[in-house]
């Protein structure tokens, strides 16, 4: 290091050696450059003849000792009284002579504080003030005063700081997704690290520190290499500079460089989100709006196609799902949650948070990541349903997904995700990295779930359709291989696996064919019908095509492309319309009238016919499976009827559930009444079926088979459920009134946007003996009860029904007849559909 550091030539030569010769890099080099500059400026201050009561103070990045090769020198000449006007020039001119960019000011401590009070950016710079030379007491006094001012004014200044961050994000975008990112100003960049340090200085909140320093260091290292490669003080990592920067950093290639930049930016952006939520809670509490927390008790133990839980007491700690509650605007674990025994808990918490427009608290995600075991293979049904529910939340899924990904939970669930995570797409059409594009596609698909009979397959295909981009060759072909394996691990049945594989393999086929082939050529339509075999598959491919394109970027979808794709899909649909399949087909539910009743169902039907009253049975899922001949399942001792888990498995590997079978002589309103009772007991209806039997020739008996589970807590006692069902059927329990009273007492809270319900009459080819009414809607408390009441009020008979809940979506079909057992007329069917539509709002 130069001994005469007041000599510009010596400083310039020493600086050049430090930057050009092999030696320390990264943080060490930035610190060495700051120390070299300190010595030089100290010499300049001495040479200028500075009197007592004067100090040279470094601020901003220079104050933090993070001096990049082409960074400005932010310097404050601090003095406590009259100052020779020529003194500053004797310091600044030698700096200018070297060509170094200089941001300078001359102020008293009072003036510096006044400027900081008026200018937030100036105050942020002073928070990093560091003494360089002169009177150290003067610098120390200013630092203490500035920190005290900042802490006192924090409630007013922090919202201003947040607004500055929002404005930067709007101007510069998100660093995690840009092909030419601004390393400093974009969201997730170095400026956000400064903001996080400023928040920590208020003592009100602090950022999660795991990985944050390493992320900031990585971005600073890339900026240093960028400065050296270009010879300019630039913050934008342009395409033409990325190869040089990668080479200077010893990184494999430009794509690897961008992935490292994106990973660092996501760490910083997530830390910012967590910190600002903490700030909001603290400021709300200081304003008197904070809420204490307490444990709650509940009159029922579950919720689902029933009703939401109502918090009791003066505090709000509202249940969301089994093991998950809402507290202070975030989803957190319930006090009795056992992550180590419940591998589905991360997905359940994520789905509950997203469906309620919340995110998961930082401490909760950390605990889930550290304590939860990996999911068994294949996944339990509940895990698959919860993933679909999470994706079906649309935009509300994004912050929850980011929280899971920040703690490594996504790659734990989907190991193939690692290959596409933070992977750039060097195509001007694409707006996002590969992984974010997949999630964005699922978000777009969530708005299209009413268009398809299998919303679960649409959402999962959207999430997985580009997984092949992490492998060599055609990504559609590679993706087909990957998705078969992933879908099997998720527990999808064979037909669903084949459908998912087709969607991934051909997710570009519809748009490519529509835009490149003659629409009037019969071979064009045949190219599509060779790929999709059924109308439901065509619906899925059509919706996935649109979701994929709209999630890519504005240039990938237009009215012209949309019209071509819609036209080709319509012509293909016309060719496939020879047979209209039931939405239930492919989910393991029998087509109406096809499956013979089981011995238990016949026994109940005979009992109901002979007694003229209801006959019912409650079996745990384990008992249902055992009756079906599945090995290794047993009834757990000590559980009430209808409560159990697969024997020999770990607790939490399957949802506790029950199969309810009810036989009752035909009577009006049966479906809605039973659904209402289940809603009162806060039970989630996963599937249901209704059919007619006449076991002894004495008249029709309706047989209802339900699969239900408690949303949180344990299942209700079997005896109480039986009693309430009998009371509801004989009219002594007014289910609708009870539900209305409970809903009125429940606290109102925000919801998330969902597609409107779709109620449609299927084409006549769907059934020769009944009118098929299809209902696709967002699952909600009492949904099936409202549908059943509307059908009863319309005066039609529900001959058979198939009800299924796929994630957060209900996909139901009802086979309706008039009193004489005939299909409804077209006008009558339209009136019934309108009544159901009105009941769903």
mmCIF file of N, CA and C in Angstrom, residues 25 56 69 105 154 156 223 243 259 470 594 600 723:
data_model
loop_
_atom_site.group_PDB
_atom_site.id
_atom_site.type_symbol
_atom_site.label_atom_id
_atom_site.label_comp_id
_atom_site.label_asym_id
_atom_site.label_seq_id
_atom_site.Cartn_x
_atom_site.Cartn_y
_atom_site.Cartn_z
ATOM 1 N N UNK A 25 -10.365 -11.457 -3.470
ATOM 2 C CA UNK A 25 -11.526 -11.070 -4.266
ATOM 3 C C UNK A 25 -12.744 -11.054 -3.349
ATOM 4 N N UNK A 56 -13.923 13.520 8.428
ATOM 5 C CA UNK A 56 -14.292 12.990 7.117
ATOM 6 C C UNK A 56 -15.032 11.674 7.366
ATOM 7 N N UNK A 69 -15.337 -1.921 -7.568
ATOM 8 C CA UNK A 69 -14.310 -1.293 -8.408
ATOM 9 C C UNK A 69 -14.707 0.053 -8.989
ATOM 10 N N UNK A 105 -20.592 16.129 0.378
ATOM 11 C CA UNK A 105 -21.363 17.171 1.039
ATOM 12 C C UNK A 105 -20.546 17.711 2.198
ATOM 13 N N UNK A 154 -39.315 5.840 13.164
ATOM 14 C CA UNK A 154 -39.534 4.614 12.402
ATOM 15 C C UNK A 154 -40.992 4.370 12.016
ATOM 16 N N UNK A 156 -43.250 6.320 11.159
ATOM 17 C CA UNK A 156 -43.622 7.154 10.024
ATOM 18 C C UNK A 156 -42.745 6.887 8.806
ATOM 19 N N UNK A 223 -21.507 -7.974 -9.205
ATOM 20 C CA UNK A 223 -21.367 -6.561 -9.586
ATOM 21 C C UNK A 223 -19.897 -6.187 -9.748
ATOM 22 N N UNK A 243 -21.173 -13.654 -20.319
ATOM 23 C CA UNK A 243 -20.115 -14.656 -20.490
ATOM 24 C C UNK A 243 -18.813 -14.195 -19.843
ATOM 25 N N UNK A 259 -28.548 -18.371 -12.827
ATOM 26 C CA UNK A 259 -29.210 -19.175 -11.791
ATOM 27 C C UNK A 259 -28.710 -18.773 -10.407
ATOM 28 N N UNK A 470 -35.301 -29.317 -18.038
ATOM 29 C CA UNK A 470 -34.066 -29.550 -17.305
ATOM 30 C C UNK A 470 -33.238 -30.681 -17.876
ATOM 31 N N UNK A 594 -74.018 -49.346 -13.363
ATOM 32 C CA UNK A 594 -73.094 -50.364 -13.839
ATOM 33 C C UNK A 594 -72.659 -51.314 -12.733
ATOM 34 N N UNK A 600 -73.215 -55.390 1.941
ATOM 35 C CA UNK A 600 -73.574 -54.461 3.016
ATOM 36 C C UNK A 600 -74.634 -53.477 2.534
ATOM 37 N N UNK A 723 -77.759 -40.146 15.372
ATOM 38 C CA UNK A 723 -78.930 -39.508 15.960
ATOM 39 C C UNK A 723 -79.343 -38.262 15.175
#
